[in-house]
PDB file of C-alpha atoms in Angstrom:
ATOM      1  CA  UNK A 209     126.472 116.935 174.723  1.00 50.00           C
ATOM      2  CA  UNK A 210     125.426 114.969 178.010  1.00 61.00           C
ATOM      3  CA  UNK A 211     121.530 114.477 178.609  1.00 72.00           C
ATOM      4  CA  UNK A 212     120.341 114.606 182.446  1.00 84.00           C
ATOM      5  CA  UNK A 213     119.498 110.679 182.899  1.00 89.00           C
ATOM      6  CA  UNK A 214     115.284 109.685 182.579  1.00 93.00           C
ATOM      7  CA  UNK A 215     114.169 108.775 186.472  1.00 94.00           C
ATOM      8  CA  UNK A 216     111.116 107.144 188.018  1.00 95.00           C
ATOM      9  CA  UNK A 217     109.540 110.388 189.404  1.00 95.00           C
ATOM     10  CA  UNK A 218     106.563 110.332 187.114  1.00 95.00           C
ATOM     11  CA  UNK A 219     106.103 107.101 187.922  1.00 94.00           C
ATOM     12  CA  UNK A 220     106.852 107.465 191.800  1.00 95.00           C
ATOM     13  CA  UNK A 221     104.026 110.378 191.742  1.00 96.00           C
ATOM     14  CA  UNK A 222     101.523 108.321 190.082  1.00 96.00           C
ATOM     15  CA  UNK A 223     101.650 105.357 192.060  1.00 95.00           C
ATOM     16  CA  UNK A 224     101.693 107.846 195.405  1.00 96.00           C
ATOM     17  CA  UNK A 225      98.962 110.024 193.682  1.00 95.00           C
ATOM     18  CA  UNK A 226      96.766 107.403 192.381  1.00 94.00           C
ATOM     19  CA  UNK A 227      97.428 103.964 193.896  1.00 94.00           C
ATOM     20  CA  UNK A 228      98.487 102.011 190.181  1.00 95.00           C
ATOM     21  CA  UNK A 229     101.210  99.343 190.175  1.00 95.00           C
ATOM     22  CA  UNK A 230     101.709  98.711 186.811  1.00 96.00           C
ATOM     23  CA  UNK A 231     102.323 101.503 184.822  1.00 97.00           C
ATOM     24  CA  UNK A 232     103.106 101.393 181.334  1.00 98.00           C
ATOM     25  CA  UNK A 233     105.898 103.997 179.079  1.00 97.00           C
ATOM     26  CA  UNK A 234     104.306 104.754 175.802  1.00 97.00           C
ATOM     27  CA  UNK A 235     106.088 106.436 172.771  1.00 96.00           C
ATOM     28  CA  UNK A 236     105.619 106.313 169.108  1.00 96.00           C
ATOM     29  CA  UNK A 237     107.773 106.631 165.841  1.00 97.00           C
ATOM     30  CA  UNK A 238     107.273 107.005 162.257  1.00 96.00           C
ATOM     31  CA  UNK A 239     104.872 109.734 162.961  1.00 95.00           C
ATOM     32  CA  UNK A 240     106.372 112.351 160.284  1.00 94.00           C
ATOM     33  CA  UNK A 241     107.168 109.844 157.833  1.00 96.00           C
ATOM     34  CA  UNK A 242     105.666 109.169 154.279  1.00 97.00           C
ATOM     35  CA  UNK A 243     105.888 105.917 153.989  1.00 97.00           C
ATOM     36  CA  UNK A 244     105.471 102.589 156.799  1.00 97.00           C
ATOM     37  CA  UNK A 245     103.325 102.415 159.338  1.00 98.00           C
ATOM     38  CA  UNK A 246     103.364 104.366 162.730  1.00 98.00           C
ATOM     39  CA  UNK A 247     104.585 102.209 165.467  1.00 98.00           C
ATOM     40  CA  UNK A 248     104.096 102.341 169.295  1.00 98.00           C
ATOM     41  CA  UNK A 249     105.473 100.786 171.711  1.00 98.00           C
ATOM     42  CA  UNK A 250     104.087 100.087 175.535  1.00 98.00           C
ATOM     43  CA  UNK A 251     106.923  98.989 177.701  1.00 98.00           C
ATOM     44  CA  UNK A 252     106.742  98.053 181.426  1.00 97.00           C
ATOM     45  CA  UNK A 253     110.175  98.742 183.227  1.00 95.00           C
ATOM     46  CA  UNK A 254     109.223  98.743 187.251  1.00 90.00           C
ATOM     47  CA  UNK A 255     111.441 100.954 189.315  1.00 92.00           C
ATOM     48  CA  UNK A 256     114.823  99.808 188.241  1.00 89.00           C
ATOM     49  CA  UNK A 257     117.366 101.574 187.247  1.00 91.00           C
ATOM     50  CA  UNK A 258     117.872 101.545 183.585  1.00 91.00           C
ATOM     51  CA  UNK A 259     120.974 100.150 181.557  1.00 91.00           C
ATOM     52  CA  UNK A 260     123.723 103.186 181.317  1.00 89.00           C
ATOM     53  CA  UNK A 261     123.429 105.788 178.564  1.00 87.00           C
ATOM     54  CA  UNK A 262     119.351 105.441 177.814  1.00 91.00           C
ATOM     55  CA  UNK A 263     117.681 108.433 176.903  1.00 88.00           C
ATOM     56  CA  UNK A 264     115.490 109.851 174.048  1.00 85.00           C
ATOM     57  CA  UNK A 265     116.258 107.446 170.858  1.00 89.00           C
ATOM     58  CA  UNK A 266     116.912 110.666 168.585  1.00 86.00           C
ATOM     59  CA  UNK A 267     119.719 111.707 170.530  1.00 87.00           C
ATOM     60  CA  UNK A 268     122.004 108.478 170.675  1.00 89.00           C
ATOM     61  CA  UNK A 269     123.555 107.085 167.644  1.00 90.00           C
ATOM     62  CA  UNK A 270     122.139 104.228 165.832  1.00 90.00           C
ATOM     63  CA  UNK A 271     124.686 101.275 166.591  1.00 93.00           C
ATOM     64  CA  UNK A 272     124.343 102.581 170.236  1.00 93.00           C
ATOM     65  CA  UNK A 273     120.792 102.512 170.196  1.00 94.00           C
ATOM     66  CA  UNK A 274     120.698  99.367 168.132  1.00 95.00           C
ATOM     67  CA  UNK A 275     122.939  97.880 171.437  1.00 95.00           C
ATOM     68  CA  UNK A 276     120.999  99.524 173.721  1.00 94.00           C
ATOM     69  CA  UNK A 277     117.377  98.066 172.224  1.00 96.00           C
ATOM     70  CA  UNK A 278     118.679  94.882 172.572  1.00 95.00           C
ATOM     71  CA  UNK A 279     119.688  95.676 176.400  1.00 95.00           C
ATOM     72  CA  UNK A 280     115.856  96.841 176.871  1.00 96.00           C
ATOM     73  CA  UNK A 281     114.007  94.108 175.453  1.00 95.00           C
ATOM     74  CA  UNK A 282     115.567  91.863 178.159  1.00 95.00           C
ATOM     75  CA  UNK A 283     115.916  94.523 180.803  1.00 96.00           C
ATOM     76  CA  UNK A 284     112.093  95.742 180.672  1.00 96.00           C
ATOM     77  CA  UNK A 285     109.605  93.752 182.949  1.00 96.00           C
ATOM     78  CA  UNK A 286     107.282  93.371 179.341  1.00 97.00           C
ATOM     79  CA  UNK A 287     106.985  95.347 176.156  1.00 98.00           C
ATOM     80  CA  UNK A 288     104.827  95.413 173.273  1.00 98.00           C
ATOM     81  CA  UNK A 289     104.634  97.412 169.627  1.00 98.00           C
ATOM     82  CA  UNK A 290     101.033  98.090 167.584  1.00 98.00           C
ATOM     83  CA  UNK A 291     100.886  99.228 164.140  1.00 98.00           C
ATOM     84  CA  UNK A 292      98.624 101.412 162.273  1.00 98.00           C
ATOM     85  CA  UNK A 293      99.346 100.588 158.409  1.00 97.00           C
ATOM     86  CA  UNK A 294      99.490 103.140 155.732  1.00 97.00           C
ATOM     87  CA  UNK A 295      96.282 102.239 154.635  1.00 96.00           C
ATOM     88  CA  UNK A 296      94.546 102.768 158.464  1.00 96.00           C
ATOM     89  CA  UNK A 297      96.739 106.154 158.544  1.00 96.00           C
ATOM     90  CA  UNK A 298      94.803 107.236 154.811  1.00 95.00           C
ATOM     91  CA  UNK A 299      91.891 106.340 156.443  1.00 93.00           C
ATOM     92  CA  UNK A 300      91.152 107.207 160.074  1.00 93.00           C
ATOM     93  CA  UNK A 301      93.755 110.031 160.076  1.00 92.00           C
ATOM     94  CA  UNK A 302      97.088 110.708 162.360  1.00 94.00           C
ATOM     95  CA  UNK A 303      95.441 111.254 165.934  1.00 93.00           C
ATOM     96  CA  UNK A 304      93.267 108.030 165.585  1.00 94.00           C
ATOM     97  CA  UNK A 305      96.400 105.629 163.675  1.00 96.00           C
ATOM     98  CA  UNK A 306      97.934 106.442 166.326  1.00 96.00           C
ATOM     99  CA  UNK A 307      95.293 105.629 169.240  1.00 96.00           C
ATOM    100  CA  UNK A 308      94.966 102.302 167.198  1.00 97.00           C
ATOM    101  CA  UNK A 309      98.664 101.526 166.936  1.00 98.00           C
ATOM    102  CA  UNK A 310      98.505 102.257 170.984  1.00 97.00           C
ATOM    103  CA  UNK A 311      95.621 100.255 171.685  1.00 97.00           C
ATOM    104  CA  UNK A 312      97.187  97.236 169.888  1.00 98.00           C
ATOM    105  CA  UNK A 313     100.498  97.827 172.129  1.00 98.00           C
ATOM    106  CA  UNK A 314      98.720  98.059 175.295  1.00 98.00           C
ATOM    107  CA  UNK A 315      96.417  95.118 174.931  1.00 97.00           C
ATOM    108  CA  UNK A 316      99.700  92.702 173.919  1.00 98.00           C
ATOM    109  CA  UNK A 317     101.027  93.363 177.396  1.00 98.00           C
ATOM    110  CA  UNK A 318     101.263  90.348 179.617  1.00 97.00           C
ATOM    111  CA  UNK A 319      99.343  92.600 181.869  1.00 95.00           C
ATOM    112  CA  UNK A 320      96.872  95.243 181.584  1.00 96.00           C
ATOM    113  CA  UNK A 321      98.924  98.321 182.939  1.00 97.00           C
ATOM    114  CA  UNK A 322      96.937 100.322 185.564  1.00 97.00           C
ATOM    115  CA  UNK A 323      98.515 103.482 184.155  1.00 97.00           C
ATOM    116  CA  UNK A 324     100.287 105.017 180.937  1.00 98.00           C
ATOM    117  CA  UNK A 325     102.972 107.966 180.560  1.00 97.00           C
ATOM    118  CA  UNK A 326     102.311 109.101 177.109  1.00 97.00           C
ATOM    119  CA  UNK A 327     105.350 111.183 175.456  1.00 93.00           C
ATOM    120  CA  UNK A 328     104.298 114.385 174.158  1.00 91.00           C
ATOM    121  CA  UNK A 329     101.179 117.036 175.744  1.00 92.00           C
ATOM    122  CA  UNK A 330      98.341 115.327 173.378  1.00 92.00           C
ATOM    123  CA  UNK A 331      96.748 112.662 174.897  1.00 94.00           C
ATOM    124  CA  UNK A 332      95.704 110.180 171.959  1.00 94.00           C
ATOM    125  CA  UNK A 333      94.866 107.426 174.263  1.00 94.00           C
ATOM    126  CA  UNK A 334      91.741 108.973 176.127  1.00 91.00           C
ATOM    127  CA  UNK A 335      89.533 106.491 177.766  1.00 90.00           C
ATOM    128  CA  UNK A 336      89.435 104.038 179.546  1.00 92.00           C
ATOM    129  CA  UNK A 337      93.177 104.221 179.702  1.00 94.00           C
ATOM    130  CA  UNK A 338      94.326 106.560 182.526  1.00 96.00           C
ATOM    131  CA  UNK A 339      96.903 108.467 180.930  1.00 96.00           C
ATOM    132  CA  UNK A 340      99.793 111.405 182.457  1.00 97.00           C
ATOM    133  CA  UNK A 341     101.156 113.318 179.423  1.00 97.00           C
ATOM    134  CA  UNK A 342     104.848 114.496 180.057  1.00 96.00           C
ATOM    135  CA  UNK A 343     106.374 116.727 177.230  1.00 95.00           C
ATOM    136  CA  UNK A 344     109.744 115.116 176.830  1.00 93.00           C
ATOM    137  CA  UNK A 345     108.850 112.162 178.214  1.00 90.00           C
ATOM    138  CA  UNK A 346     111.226 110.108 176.589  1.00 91.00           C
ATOM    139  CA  UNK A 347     114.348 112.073 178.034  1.00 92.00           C
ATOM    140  CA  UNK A 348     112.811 111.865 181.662  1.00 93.00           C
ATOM    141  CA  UNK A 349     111.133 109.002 181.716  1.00 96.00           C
ATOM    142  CA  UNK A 350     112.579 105.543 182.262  1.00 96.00           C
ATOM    143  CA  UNK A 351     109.849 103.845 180.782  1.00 96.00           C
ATOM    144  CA  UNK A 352     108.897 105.925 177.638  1.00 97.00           C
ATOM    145  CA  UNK A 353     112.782 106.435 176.997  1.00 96.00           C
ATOM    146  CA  UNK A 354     112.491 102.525 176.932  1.00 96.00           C
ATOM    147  CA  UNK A 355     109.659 102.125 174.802  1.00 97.00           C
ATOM    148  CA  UNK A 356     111.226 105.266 172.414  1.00 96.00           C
ATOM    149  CA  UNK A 357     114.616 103.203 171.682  1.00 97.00           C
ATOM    150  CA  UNK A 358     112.475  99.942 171.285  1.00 97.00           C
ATOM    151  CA  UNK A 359     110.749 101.902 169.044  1.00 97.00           C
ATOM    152  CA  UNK A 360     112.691 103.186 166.591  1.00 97.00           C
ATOM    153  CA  UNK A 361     114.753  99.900 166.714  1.00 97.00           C
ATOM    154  CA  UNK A 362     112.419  98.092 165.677  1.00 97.00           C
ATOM    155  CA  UNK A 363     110.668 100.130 162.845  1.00 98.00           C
ATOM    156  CA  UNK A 364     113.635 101.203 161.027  1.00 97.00           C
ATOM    157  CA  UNK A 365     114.617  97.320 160.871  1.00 97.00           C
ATOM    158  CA  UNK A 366     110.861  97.290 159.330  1.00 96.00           C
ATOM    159  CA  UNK A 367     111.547  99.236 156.852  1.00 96.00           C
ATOM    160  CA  UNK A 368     115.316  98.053 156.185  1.00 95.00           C
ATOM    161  CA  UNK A 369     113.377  94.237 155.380  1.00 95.00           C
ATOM    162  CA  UNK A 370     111.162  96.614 153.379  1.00 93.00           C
ATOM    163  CA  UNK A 371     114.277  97.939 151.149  1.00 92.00           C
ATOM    164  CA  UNK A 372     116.188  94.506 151.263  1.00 93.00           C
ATOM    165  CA  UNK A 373     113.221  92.293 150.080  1.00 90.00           C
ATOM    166  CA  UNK A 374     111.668  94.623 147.720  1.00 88.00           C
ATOM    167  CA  UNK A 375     113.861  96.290 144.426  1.00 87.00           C
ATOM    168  CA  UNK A 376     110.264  98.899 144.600  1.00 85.00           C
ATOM    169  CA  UNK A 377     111.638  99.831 147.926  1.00 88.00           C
ATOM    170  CA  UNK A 378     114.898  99.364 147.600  1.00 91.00           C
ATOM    171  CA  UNK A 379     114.939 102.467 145.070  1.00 94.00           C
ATOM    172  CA  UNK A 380     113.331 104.589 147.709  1.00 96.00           C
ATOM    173  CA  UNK A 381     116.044 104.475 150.157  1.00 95.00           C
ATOM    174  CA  UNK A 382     113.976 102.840 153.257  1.00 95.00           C
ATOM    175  CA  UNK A 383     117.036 101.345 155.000  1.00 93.00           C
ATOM    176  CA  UNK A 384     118.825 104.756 155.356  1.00 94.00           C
ATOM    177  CA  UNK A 385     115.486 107.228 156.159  1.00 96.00           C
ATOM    178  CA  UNK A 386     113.394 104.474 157.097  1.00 96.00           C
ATOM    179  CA  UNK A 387     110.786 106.658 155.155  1.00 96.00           C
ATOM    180  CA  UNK A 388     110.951 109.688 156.044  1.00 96.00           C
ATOM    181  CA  UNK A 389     111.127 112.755 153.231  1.00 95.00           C
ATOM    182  CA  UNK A 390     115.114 112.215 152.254  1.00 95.00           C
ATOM    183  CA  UNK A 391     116.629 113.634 149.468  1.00 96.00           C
ATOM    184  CA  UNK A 392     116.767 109.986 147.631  1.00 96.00           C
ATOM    185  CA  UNK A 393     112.786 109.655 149.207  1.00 96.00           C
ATOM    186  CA  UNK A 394     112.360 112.556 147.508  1.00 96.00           C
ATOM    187  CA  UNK A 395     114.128 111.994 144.061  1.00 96.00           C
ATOM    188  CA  UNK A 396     112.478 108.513 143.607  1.00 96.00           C
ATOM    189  CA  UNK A 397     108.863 109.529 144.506  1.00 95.00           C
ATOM    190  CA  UNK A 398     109.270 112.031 141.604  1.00 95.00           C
ATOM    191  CA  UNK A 399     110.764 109.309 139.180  1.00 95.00           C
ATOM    192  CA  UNK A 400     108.486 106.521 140.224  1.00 95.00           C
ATOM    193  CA  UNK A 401     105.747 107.501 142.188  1.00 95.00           C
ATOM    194  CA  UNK A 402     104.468 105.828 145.747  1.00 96.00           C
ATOM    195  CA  UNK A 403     104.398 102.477 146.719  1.00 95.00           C
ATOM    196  CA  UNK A 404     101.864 100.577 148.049  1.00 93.00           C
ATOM    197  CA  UNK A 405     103.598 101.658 151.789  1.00 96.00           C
ATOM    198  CA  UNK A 406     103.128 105.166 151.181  1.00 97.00           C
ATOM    199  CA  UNK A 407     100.496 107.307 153.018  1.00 96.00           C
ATOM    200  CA  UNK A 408      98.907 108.250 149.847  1.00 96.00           C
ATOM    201  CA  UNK A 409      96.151 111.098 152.023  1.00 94.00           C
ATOM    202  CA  UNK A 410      99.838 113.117 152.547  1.00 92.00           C
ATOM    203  CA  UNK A 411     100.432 116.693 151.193  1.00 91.00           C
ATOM    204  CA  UNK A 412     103.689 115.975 149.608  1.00 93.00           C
ATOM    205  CA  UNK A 413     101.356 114.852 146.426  1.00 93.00           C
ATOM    206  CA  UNK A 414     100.417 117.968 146.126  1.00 92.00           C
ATOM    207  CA  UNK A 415     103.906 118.996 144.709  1.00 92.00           C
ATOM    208  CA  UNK A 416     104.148 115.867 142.368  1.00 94.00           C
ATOM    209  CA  UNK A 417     101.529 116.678 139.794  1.00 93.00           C
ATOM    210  CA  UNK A 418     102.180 113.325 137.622  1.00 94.00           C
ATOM    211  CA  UNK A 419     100.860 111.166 140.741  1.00 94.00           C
ATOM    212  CA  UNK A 420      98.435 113.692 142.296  1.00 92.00           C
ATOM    213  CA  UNK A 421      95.864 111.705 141.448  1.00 93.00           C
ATOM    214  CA  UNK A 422      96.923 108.910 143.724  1.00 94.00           C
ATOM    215  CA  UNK A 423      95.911 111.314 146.770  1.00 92.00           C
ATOM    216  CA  UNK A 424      93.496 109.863 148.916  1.00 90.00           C
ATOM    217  CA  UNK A 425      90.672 111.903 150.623  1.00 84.00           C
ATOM    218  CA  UNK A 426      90.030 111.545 154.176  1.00 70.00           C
ATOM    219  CA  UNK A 427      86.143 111.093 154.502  1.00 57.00           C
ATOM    220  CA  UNK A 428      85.337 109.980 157.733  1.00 53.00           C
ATOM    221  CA  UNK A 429      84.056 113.287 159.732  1.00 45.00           C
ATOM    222  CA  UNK A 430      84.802 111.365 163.033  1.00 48.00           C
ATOM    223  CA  UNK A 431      88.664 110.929 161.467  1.00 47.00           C
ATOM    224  CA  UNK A 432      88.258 114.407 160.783  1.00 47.00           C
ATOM    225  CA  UNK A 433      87.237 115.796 163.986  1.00 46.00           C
ATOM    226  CA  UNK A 434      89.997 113.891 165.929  1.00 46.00           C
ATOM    227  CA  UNK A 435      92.704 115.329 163.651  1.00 44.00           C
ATOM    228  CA  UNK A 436      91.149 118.906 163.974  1.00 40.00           C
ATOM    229  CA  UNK A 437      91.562 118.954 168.104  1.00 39.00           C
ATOM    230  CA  UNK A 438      94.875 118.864 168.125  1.00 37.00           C
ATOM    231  CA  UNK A 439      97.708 119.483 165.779  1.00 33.00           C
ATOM    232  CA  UNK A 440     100.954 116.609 166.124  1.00 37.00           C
ATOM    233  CA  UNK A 441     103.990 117.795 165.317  1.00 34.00           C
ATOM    234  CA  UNK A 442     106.513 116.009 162.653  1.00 32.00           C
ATOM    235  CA  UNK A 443     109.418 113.793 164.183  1.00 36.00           C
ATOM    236  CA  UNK A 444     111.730 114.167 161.233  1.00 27.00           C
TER     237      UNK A 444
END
């Protein structure tokens, strides 16, 4: 099925709208996973047009995208990925990991952008960034379509070293679902329990009663408070 190609006309309408030059894509994966960190990353792309076939990574095949990351990281004018760990997601909660993870892009930039598209209608970021949500941003969006393949790239080949350097892992299936809930996630969580790269404050211990007292309780009420005002949605 073709895809309409991502343009510049966010970007055109910021810069006419609010006088920034450097305006930064932003777009996250590993959001509905159970296990590896959530990454983001911040990519800088100019007004350009992009290398042929780029779009939202979820809808191109993974040796394609795997081509077309490679295409990116030299096309793009800069780009950057942050991390929130397992452990920071237990902690702080979705909303904020990922605020983190964003923060740590943004600030690895060559240059501080004077802007930021954010995929999705939640806007994580908040102050002091100045931030345009666009719902589908990585299908319309040059930049954020960037930073999406980039993305994805990148953390599955995470979570691939994950599986090849670690028999734990390896069991788990992280360099086919890059972990998310597969069936072989699924089977080997009940057999052996989560790894030290799980999110252990997750519901899916709920169902496995053997391990259910791994679960971690979120305590902070600010963590709290940020997941509360808005509900995220799972990328599986």
């Amino acid at each position: 099925m073709p895809y309409e190609p991502p343009t510049h006309t966010v970007e055109r309408s910021i810069r006419a709208t609010t006088g920034a030059k450097i305006i930064a894509g932003v777009d996250e994966v590993g959001r509905g996973a159970w296990a590896g960190p959530v990454t983001v990353c911040a990519a800088v792309t100019g007004l350009r047009r992009p290398p042929a076939g780029l779009t939202d990574s979820k809808l191109i095949s993974p040796k394609r995208r795997a081509e077309l990351a490679e295409e990116l990281e030299k096309w793009v004018t800069s780009h950057a990925l942050g991390h929130a760990s397992p452990e920071e997601i237990d902690e702080l909660g979705m909303t904020a990991a990922l605020r983190l993870a964003a923060i740590r892009a943004l600030d690895a930039l060559p240059v501080r952008p004077d802007a930021v598209i954010l995929d999705g209608k939640h806007d994580y970021l908040g102050r002091p960034w100045q931030v345009r949500t666009v719902i589908k941003g990585d299908q319309s969006c040059v930049a954020v379509a960037a930073a999406s393949v980039i993305a994805k790239v990148r953390r599955d080949a995470m979570m691939a070293e994950l599986a090849a350097e670690s028999a734990q892992c390896a069991v788990f299936g992280f360099g086919a679902n890059a972990g998310y809930p597969s069936p072989v996630h699924k089977a080997a969580l009940r057999e052996w329990g989560p790894t030290p790269h799980h999110r252990l404050s997750w519901s899916y211990l709920d169902a496995l009663p053997q391990w259910r007292h791994l679960k971690k309780i979120r305590i902070s009420a600010e963590a709290a408070e940020l997941e509360s005002g808005g509900q995220l949605g799972f990328d599986f």
